[in-house]
Every structure is written in structure tokens, then in C-alpha cells.
């Protein structure tokens, strides 16, 4: 074997060993691309399935979203319509509120005026009531005085009638004496027969029995008072109660509050019907 | 004597060459087994696909 062959053998052996080492290290360090491919393929298929599922879910959600959007749009339209209606109602309510406020202000003004008027009317009513009370007291006093004067007048009339009877009796005696003197007979005077009876002493008119039935008619009718055609001359006294009837029908009672000579006035009580002028009033039914 | 010496030397170089050849063969077998283990029956298809 030549020297060159030996050198080539050595070099070839070294190169072969180096190449084998490099080949082994390469094979050891290389990746298993099939496994990686399978893994990637599985990942890809899984991803595709996920994409398909997500796409389906996306479509479903998209459909739901579109439906929800349409519903919400319809709701928004309805709400806008109701909002417009409510705005219109609010404007109407505000306008009505202003009108009512103006009316309330005017009513307040009117009420204030009414209150002032009522106060003035109450004041005038109190004044009139006091004047009426004074007039009633004065009327009662005058009535008493009138009754006294009437009784005195009746006494005077009785006295006048008695004096008139005395005068007539004296005139008859005088005429009889003149007749006797004219006939020439002078004798003992015959007793004079007097036609006019001798009147007794003057005495007041007989009083009217309180318990007797007094009947009269209604001559005036006002709101709650009536005027009767009988008065103190008929025996009516203050506080007596008359029963007002029309035919057989009971109408009301009248409590006498004011008594005049020939008329009296009272307030209505136990009103069944409103009395009229001409109805009968009596103390006994 | 010299010829005997030369024959022994030649055997040493032959053994070295044989050892190198055995190493190359073992490496080739190792690479082939590894590839077969990785790719199995689809080795050729994968190879063609990788080449394309």
C-alpha cells in the first residue's frame, strides 16, 4: 500500500467518522415534523370547528341582535310617540293649571270682597237687630201705655154714659115738672116716674177670660212670622200659642211675640204647611 | 521481514477503513430507523410533499 493510499484511508476514515457524528447529531436534534404536522392539523381542524361554531353563534347572535334591534326600534318609536303625547298632555296640564290659578286668584279676590261684604252685612245686621230690639221694647211699652189709655177711655166712656143717663133722667123730671106747672095743679108733687134707669157707679169693662177660646184670622204672612187679626182687646197675651188651620187641616202653630190692641204677631212653629192670609188661628183645636 | 512489516501495516489501514465503513453503515441504519420511527409508512409521501 502506498503512502498516498494510507493517507487517503486515514483522511477518509476521519471524514467518515466526522460525517457520521454530524449526521447523528443532526438526526438527534431534528424535529418530528409529522407529529408537529398532525398537531397543527388537529389544531387547524379544531380551530375550523371553533370558527364554524363561533360563526354559527355569531349568526345566531346577529339574528337575535337584529330582532332585538327591531324590537327596540319599535319600542323607541312607541316611547317617542308616548313621550310626544305626554309632552302635549304636560303642556295642556300646565295651561290648565295657569287657567285654574288665574281663576283661583280671581275667586280669592271675589271671596275677599264677599268676606268684606259679609262683615259689613253682619255689622249692619247687628245694628238692625239692636234697633229692632229697641223698637220691640218701645212697641211693648207703647202697647202697655195704649192698653192703659184704652182702659181709662173705657172707664171715661162708662162715666159719660152714666152722666148721660143722669142728664136724660133729669130732663125727663124737668119736663114732667113743667107739664104739671102748665096744667095749674099745685099739689103735692107726684112721684116722677123715670124711664131711664138709674145707672150704677162706673166700673171698668168686664175682662176677658184667659182660658176662653180666641179665634182670629191671619192677616199678614212674612218669612217666619204672621200677623193675627186679634189683639189685646180680645184677650191675646204675649206667649200664647195659636193653632192655624185651614178647614180640618192643621197647618202650624203661632207663638205670639208682640201684642197690639186689635192685632198681634208671632213666629211660626211646628210648620206642616205654610199658612196663607185668611187661614183660621185659634187657641183651641 | 520488511514485507511482513508492510503486510501488518496494510492490515491496520484496512481495519481502519473497515471501521469507517461500519460507522457510516451504522449511521445510515440509525438515520433510517429514526426516519421510519418518525414518519412510518407515510415517509415517502411526506418526503414528496416536503420536496414539492
Short mmCIF file of C-alpha atoms in Angstrom, two decimals:
data_model
loop_
_atom_site.label_atom_id
_atom_site.label_comp_id
_atom_site.label_asym_id
_atom_site.label_seq_id
_atom_site.Cartn_x
_atom_site.Cartn_y
_atom_site.Cartn_z
CA UNK A 1 0.00 0.00 0.00
CA UNK A 2 1.46 3.27 -0.96
CA UNK A 3 1.83 6.19 1.33
CA UNK A 4 -0.80 8.18 -0.55
CA UNK A 5 -3.34 5.35 -0.13
CA UNK A 6 -2.62 5.24 3.56
CA UNK A 7 -3.13 8.98 3.86
CA UNK A 8 -6.36 8.77 1.89
CA UNK A 9 -7.58 5.87 4.09
CA UNK A 10 -6.84 7.86 7.21
CA UNK A 11 -8.48 11.01 5.80
CA UNK A 12 -11.46 9.00 4.53
CA UNK A 13 -11.87 7.32 7.91
CA UNK A 14 -11.69 10.66 9.75
CA UNK A 15 -14.11 12.28 7.31
CA UNK A 16 -16.49 9.33 7.63
CA UNK A 17 -16.37 9.47 11.42
CA UNK A 18 -16.90 13.25 11.39
CA UNK A 19 -19.75 12.95 8.91
CA UNK A 20 -21.34 10.15 10.94
CA UNK A 21 -21.13 12.29 14.08
CA UNK A 22 -22.66 15.26 12.31
CA UNK A 23 -25.36 13.02 10.87
CA UNK A 24 -26.17 11.56 14.29
CA UNK A 25 -26.26 14.95 15.94
CA UNK A 26 -28.47 16.26 13.12
CA UNK A 27 -30.85 13.31 13.37
CA UNK A 28 -30.94 13.61 17.16
CA UNK A 29 -31.65 17.33 17.06
CA UNK A 30 -34.06 17.31 14.15
CA UNK A 31 -37.83 17.79 14.81
CA UNK A 32 -40.52 15.23 14.23
CA UNK A 33 -42.37 17.26 11.63
CA UNK A 34 -45.06 14.65 11.19
CA UNK A 35 -46.06 14.94 14.82
CA UNK A 36 -45.89 18.69 14.54
CA UNK A 37 -47.92 18.47 11.33
CA UNK A 38 -50.51 16.32 13.00
CA UNK A 39 -50.64 18.64 15.94
CA UNK A 40 -51.01 21.65 13.67
CA UNK A 41 -53.57 19.79 11.61
CA UNK A 42 -55.56 18.93 14.69
CA UNK A 43 -55.22 22.47 15.87
CA UNK A 44 -56.35 23.67 12.45
CA UNK A 45 -59.34 21.34 12.38
CA UNK A 46 -60.21 22.28 15.94
CA UNK A 47 -59.85 25.92 15.06
CA UNK A 48 -62.01 25.46 11.99
CA UNK A 49 -64.65 23.74 14.10
CA UNK A 50 -64.41 26.55 16.61
CA UNK A 51 -64.60 29.06 13.81
CA UNK A 52 -67.66 27.31 12.41
CA UNK A 53 -69.26 27.18 15.87
CA UNK A 54 -68.36 30.78 16.51
CA UNK A 55 -69.67 31.71 13.10
CA UNK A 56 -72.92 29.93 13.84
CA UNK A 57 -73.09 31.62 17.21
CA UNK A 58 -72.25 34.91 15.54
CA UNK A 59 -75.02 34.39 13.05
CA UNK A 60 -77.43 33.48 15.80
CA UNK A 61 -76.37 36.47 17.87
CA UNK A 62 -76.56 38.63 14.78
CA UNK A 63 -80.09 37.41 14.14
CA UNK A 64 -81.06 37.95 17.74
CA UNK A 65 -79.40 41.34 17.66
CA UNK A 66 -81.29 42.28 14.52
CA UNK A 67 -84.55 41.10 16.06
CA UNK A 68 -83.76 42.88 19.31
CA UNK A 69 -82.79 45.95 17.36
CA UNK A 70 -86.11 45.89 15.50
CA UNK A 71 -87.98 45.42 18.76
CA UNK A 72 -86.02 48.19 20.40
CA UNK A 73 -86.63 50.46 17.42
CA UNK A 74 -90.36 49.76 17.65
CA UNK A 75 -90.20 50.38 21.38
CA UNK A 76 -88.27 53.57 20.78
CA UNK A 77 -90.93 54.68 18.31
CA UNK A 78 -93.68 53.85 20.77
CA UNK A 79 -91.82 55.63 23.54
CA UNK A 80 -91.26 58.62 21.32
CA UNK A 81 -94.97 58.70 20.50
CA UNK A 82 -95.90 58.37 24.16
CA UNK A 83 -93.27 60.97 25.01
CA UNK A 84 -94.75 63.38 22.49
CA UNK A 85 -98.21 62.65 23.85
CA UNK A 86 -97.02 63.18 27.41
CA UNK A 87 -95.34 66.42 26.40
CA UNK A 88 -98.60 67.56 24.84
CA UNK A 89 -100.51 66.47 27.96
CA UNK A 90 -97.98 68.28 30.12
CA UNK A 91 -98.40 71.44 28.10
CA UNK A 92 -102.18 71.14 28.36
CA UNK A 93 -101.92 70.48 32.09
CA UNK A 94 -99.63 73.48 32.54
CA UNK A 95 -102.03 75.64 30.54
CA UNK A 96 -105.00 74.39 32.56
CA UNK A 97 -103.02 74.91 35.76
CA UNK A 98 -102.36 78.50 34.75
CA UNK A 99 -106.04 78.97 33.93
CA UNK A 100 -107.10 77.43 37.24
CA UNK A 101 -104.51 79.53 39.06
CA UNK A 102 -105.91 82.65 37.42
CA UNK A 103 -109.43 81.53 38.33
CA UNK A 104 -108.34 80.81 41.89
CA UNK A 105 -106.75 84.26 42.12
CA UNK A 106 -109.92 85.89 40.82
CA UNK A 107 -112.03 83.75 43.17
CA UNK A 108 -109.78 84.77 46.02
CA UNK A 109 -110.37 88.39 45.13
CA UNK A 110 -114.11 87.79 44.89
CA UNK A 111 -114.05 85.89 48.19
CA UNK A 112 -112.18 88.72 49.82
CA UNK A 113 -114.84 91.12 48.56
CA UNK A 114 -117.56 88.74 49.75
CA UNK A 115 -115.96 88.49 53.14
CA UNK A 116 -115.83 92.25 53.43
CA UNK A 117 -119.45 92.46 52.27
CA UNK A 118 -120.46 89.75 54.74
CA UNK A 119 -118.66 91.56 57.55
CA UNK A 120 -120.39 94.81 56.67
CA UNK A 121 -123.73 92.99 56.35
CA UNK A 122 -123.19 91.30 59.70
CA UNK A 123 -122.37 94.65 61.22
CA UNK A 124 -125.47 96.21 59.70
CA UNK A 125 -127.50 93.14 60.79
CA UNK A 126 -126.30 93.56 64.35
CA UNK A 127 -127.16 97.24 64.18
CA UNK A 128 -130.57 96.47 62.71
CA UNK A 129 -131.12 93.74 65.31
CA UNK A 130 -130.35 96.18 68.10
CA UNK A 131 -132.66 98.76 66.51
CA UNK A 132 -135.33 96.07 66.15
CA UNK A 133 -134.94 95.10 69.79
CA UNK A 134 -135.23 98.73 70.79
CA UNK A 135 -138.29 99.12 68.54
CA UNK A 136 -139.86 95.98 70.03
CA UNK A 137 -139.23 97.23 73.54
CA UNK A 138 -140.65 100.59 72.57
CA UNK A 139 -143.64 98.87 70.94
CA UNK A 140 -144.30 96.81 74.05
CA UNK A 141 -144.06 99.91 76.17
CA UNK A 142 -146.37 101.80 73.82
CA UNK A 143 -148.74 98.85 73.80
CA UNK A 144 -148.89 98.86 77.57
CA UNK A 145 -149.49 102.57 77.59
CA UNK A 146 -152.15 102.14 74.93
CA UNK A 147 -153.84 99.45 76.93
CA UNK A 148 -153.86 101.68 79.97
CA UNK A 149 -155.20 104.58 77.94
CA UNK A 150 -157.83 102.32 76.40
CA UNK A 151 -158.97 101.09 79.77
CA UNK A 152 -159.06 104.66 81.07
CA UNK A 153 -161.01 105.66 77.98
CA UNK A 154 -163.48 102.86 78.51
CA UNK A 155 -163.92 103.99 82.11
CA UNK A 156 -164.46 107.54 80.91
CA UNK A 157 -167.00 106.29 78.35
CA UNK A 158 -168.85 104.40 81.02
CA UNK A 159 -168.82 107.51 83.19
CA UNK A 160 -170.05 109.58 80.24
CA UNK A 161 -172.85 107.08 79.60
CA UNK A 162 -173.79 107.26 83.29
CA UNK A 163 -173.76 111.05 83.22
CA UNK A 164 -175.79 110.99 80.01
CA UNK A 165 -178.36 108.74 81.71
CA UNK A 166 -178.46 111.13 84.68
CA UNK A 167 -178.92 114.05 82.31
CA UNK A 168 -181.73 112.29 80.44
CA UNK A 169 -183.38 111.35 83.69
CA UNK A 170 -183.13 114.98 84.95
CA UNK A 171 -184.54 116.26 81.63
CA UNK A 172 -187.48 113.91 81.98
CA UNK A 173 -188.08 115.12 85.53
CA UNK A 174 -187.82 118.72 84.37
CA UNK A 175 -190.27 118.10 81.51
CA UNK A 176 -192.72 116.41 83.84
CA UNK A 177 -192.48 119.27 86.33
CA UNK A 178 -193.08 121.83 83.59
CA UNK A 179 -196.16 119.84 82.46
CA UNK A 180 -197.52 119.86 85.99
CA UNK A 181 -196.84 123.60 86.31
CA UNK A 182 -198.55 124.29 82.98
CA UNK A 183 -201.76 122.36 83.94
CA UNK A 184 -202.31 124.56 87.03
CA UNK A 185 -202.38 121.89 89.56
CA UNK A 186 -200.44 122.76 92.54
CA UNK A 187 -200.41 119.83 94.64
CA UNK A 188 -198.02 117.71 96.16
CA UNK A 189 -195.70 116.66 93.52
CA UNK A 190 -196.37 113.22 92.30
CA UNK A 191 -193.53 110.96 92.23
CA UNK A 192 -191.76 111.25 88.93
CA UNK A 193 -191.51 108.02 87.03
CA UNK A 194 -188.20 107.95 85.26
CA UNK A 195 -187.93 105.95 82.11
CA UNK A 196 -184.10 105.96 82.06
CA UNK A 197 -182.92 103.51 84.60
CA UNK A 198 -180.60 104.69 87.27
CA UNK A 199 -177.16 103.80 86.33
CA UNK A 200 -174.85 102.36 88.86
CA UNK A 201 -171.39 103.57 89.57
CA UNK A 202 -168.94 103.47 86.71
CA UNK A 203 -166.98 100.25 86.57
CA UNK A 204 -164.42 99.04 84.06
CA UNK A 205 -165.38 96.77 81.23
CA UNK A 206 -165.52 93.13 82.04
CA UNK A 207 -162.21 91.40 81.49
CA UNK A 208 -161.84 88.68 79.00
CA UNK A 209 -161.44 85.22 80.39
CA UNK A 210 -157.95 83.93 79.73
CA UNK A 211 -159.00 80.34 79.26
CA UNK A 212 -161.63 81.21 76.64
CA UNK A 213 -161.20 80.21 73.05
CA UNK A 214 -159.88 83.07 70.94
CA UNK A 215 -160.35 82.84 67.20
CA UNK A 216 -158.88 85.10 64.58
CA UNK A 217 -157.61 85.21 61.06
CA UNK A 218 -154.18 85.55 59.60
CA UNK A 219 -153.85 88.97 58.01
CA UNK A 220 -150.18 89.06 57.01
CA UNK A 221 -147.59 86.39 56.30
CA UNK A 222 -143.86 87.06 56.15
CA UNK A 223 -140.91 84.64 56.09
CA UNK A 224 -141.31 83.15 59.58
CA UNK A 225 -143.83 85.47 61.16
CA UNK A 226 -147.55 86.04 60.78
CA UNK A 227 -149.91 88.74 61.94
CA UNK A 228 -153.24 87.77 63.56
CA UNK A 229 -156.46 89.79 63.46
CA UNK A 230 -156.94 89.52 67.24
CA UNK A 231 -155.09 91.55 69.84
CA UNK A 232 -155.04 92.56 73.47
CA UNK A 233 -158.68 93.69 73.26
CA UNK A 234 -159.61 90.10 72.50
CA UNK A 235 -157.53 88.70 75.35
CA UNK A 236 -154.38 87.85 73.46
CA UNK A 237 -151.31 87.89 75.63
CA UNK A 238 -147.65 87.55 74.80
CA UNK A 239 -146.54 83.90 74.79
CA UNK A 240 -149.93 82.45 73.84
CA UNK A 241 -149.93 79.77 71.18
CA UNK A 242 -152.46 79.80 68.31
CA UNK A 243 -153.17 76.75 66.15
CA UNK A 244 -153.51 77.65 62.49
CA UNK A 245 -155.95 75.51 60.49
CA UNK A 246 -157.44 75.55 57.03
CA UNK A 247 -160.70 73.69 57.16
CA UNK A 248 -159.93 70.48 59.03
CA UNK A 249 -156.24 70.60 58.17
CA UNK A 250 -153.65 71.62 60.76
CA UNK A 251 -151.02 73.95 59.28
CA UNK A 252 -148.78 75.20 62.09
CA UNK A 253 -148.58 76.87 65.48
CA UNK A 254 -148.03 80.58 66.13
CA UNK A 255 -146.26 81.69 69.30
CA UNK A 256 -147.32 85.27 70.00
CA UNK A 257 -144.40 87.60 70.49
CA UNK A 258 -145.98 91.04 70.05
CA UNK A 259 -149.48 92.06 71.07
CA UNK A 260 -151.32 95.15 69.84
CA UNK A 261 -154.83 96.33 70.69
CA UNK A 262 -156.58 94.68 67.81
CA UNK A 263 -153.81 92.60 66.27
CA UNK A 264 -150.89 90.53 67.29
CA UNK A 265 -147.80 88.97 65.71
CA UNK A 266 -145.95 85.72 66.33
CA UNK A 267 -143.43 83.28 64.98
CA UNK A 268 -144.30 80.01 63.26
CA UNK A 269 -143.72 76.67 64.97
CA UNK A 270 -144.40 73.02 64.04
CA UNK A 271 -144.82 74.01 60.43
CA UNK A 272 -146.70 71.36 58.44
CA UNK A 273 -147.69 73.73 55.65
CA UNK A 274 -147.02 77.40 55.01
CA UNK A 275 -150.04 79.44 56.20
CA UNK A 276 -151.78 81.92 53.95
CA UNK A 277 -153.79 85.07 54.52
CA UNK A 278 -157.29 84.12 55.63
CA UNK A 279 -156.38 80.91 57.48
CA UNK A 280 -158.00 80.44 60.86
CA UNK A 281 -155.99 80.80 64.09
CA UNK A 282 -157.45 79.66 67.39
CA UNK A 283 -156.16 78.83 70.82
CA UNK A 284 -158.12 75.58 70.88
CA UNK A 285 -158.36 72.98 68.15
CA UNK B 1 10.90 -9.10 7.31
CA UNK B 2 10.18 -5.89 5.62
CA UNK B 3 7.40 -7.46 3.66
CA UNK B 4 5.91 -8.86 6.85
CA UNK B 5 6.05 -5.45 8.35
CA UNK B 6 4.31 -3.96 5.35
CA UNK B 7 1.52 -6.58 5.47
CA UNK B 8 0.77 -5.81 9.12
CA UNK B 9 0.63 -2.14 8.36
CA UNK B 10 -1.65 -2.79 5.50
CA UNK B 11 -3.99 -4.78 7.77
CA UNK B 12 -4.12 -1.89 10.22
CA UNK B 13 -5.20 0.52 7.49
CA UNK B 14 -7.69 -2.00 6.20
CA UNK B 15 -9.15 -2.31 9.66
CA UNK B 16 -9.39 1.44 9.95
CA UNK B 17 -11.15 1.61 6.57
CA UNK B 18 -13.49 -1.18 7.61
CA UNK B 19 -14.22 0.57 10.87
CA UNK B 20 -15.01 3.78 9.00
CA UNK B 21 -17.26 1.87 6.62
CA UNK B 22 -19.03 0.23 9.58
CA UNK B 23 -19.52 3.61 11.20
CA UNK B 24 -21.07 5.00 8.02
CA UNK B 25 -23.31 1.96 7.76
CA UNK B 26 -24.38 2.24 11.41
CA UNK B 27 -25.11 5.90 10.93
CA UNK B 28 -27.19 5.19 7.86
CA UNK B 29 -29.12 2.49 9.68
CA UNK B 30 -29.67 4.82 12.66
CA UNK B 31 -30.94 7.61 10.42
CA UNK B 32 -33.19 5.22 8.52
CA UNK B 33 -34.68 3.79 11.71
CA UNK B 34 -35.22 7.21 13.13
CA UNK B 35 -36.96 8.35 9.96
CA UNK B 36 -39.11 5.24 9.92
CA UNK B 37 -39.98 5.77 13.56
CA UNK B 38 -40.96 9.37 12.84
CA UNK B 39 -42.91 9.02 9.63
CA UNK B 40 -43.72 5.33 9.34
CA UNK B 41 -45.45 4.34 6.14
CA UNK B 42 -46.02 7.92 5.12
CA UNK B 43 -42.35 8.60 4.82
CA UNK B 44 -42.33 8.73 1.08
CA UNK B 45 -45.49 10.78 0.78
CA UNK B 46 -44.20 13.27 3.32
CA UNK B 47 -40.90 13.37 1.55
CA UNK B 48 -42.56 14.07 -1.78
CA UNK B 49 -44.86 16.65 -0.22
CA UNK B 50 -41.90 18.32 1.51
CA UNK B 51 -39.97 18.37 -1.73
CA UNK B 52 -42.92 19.89 -3.62
#
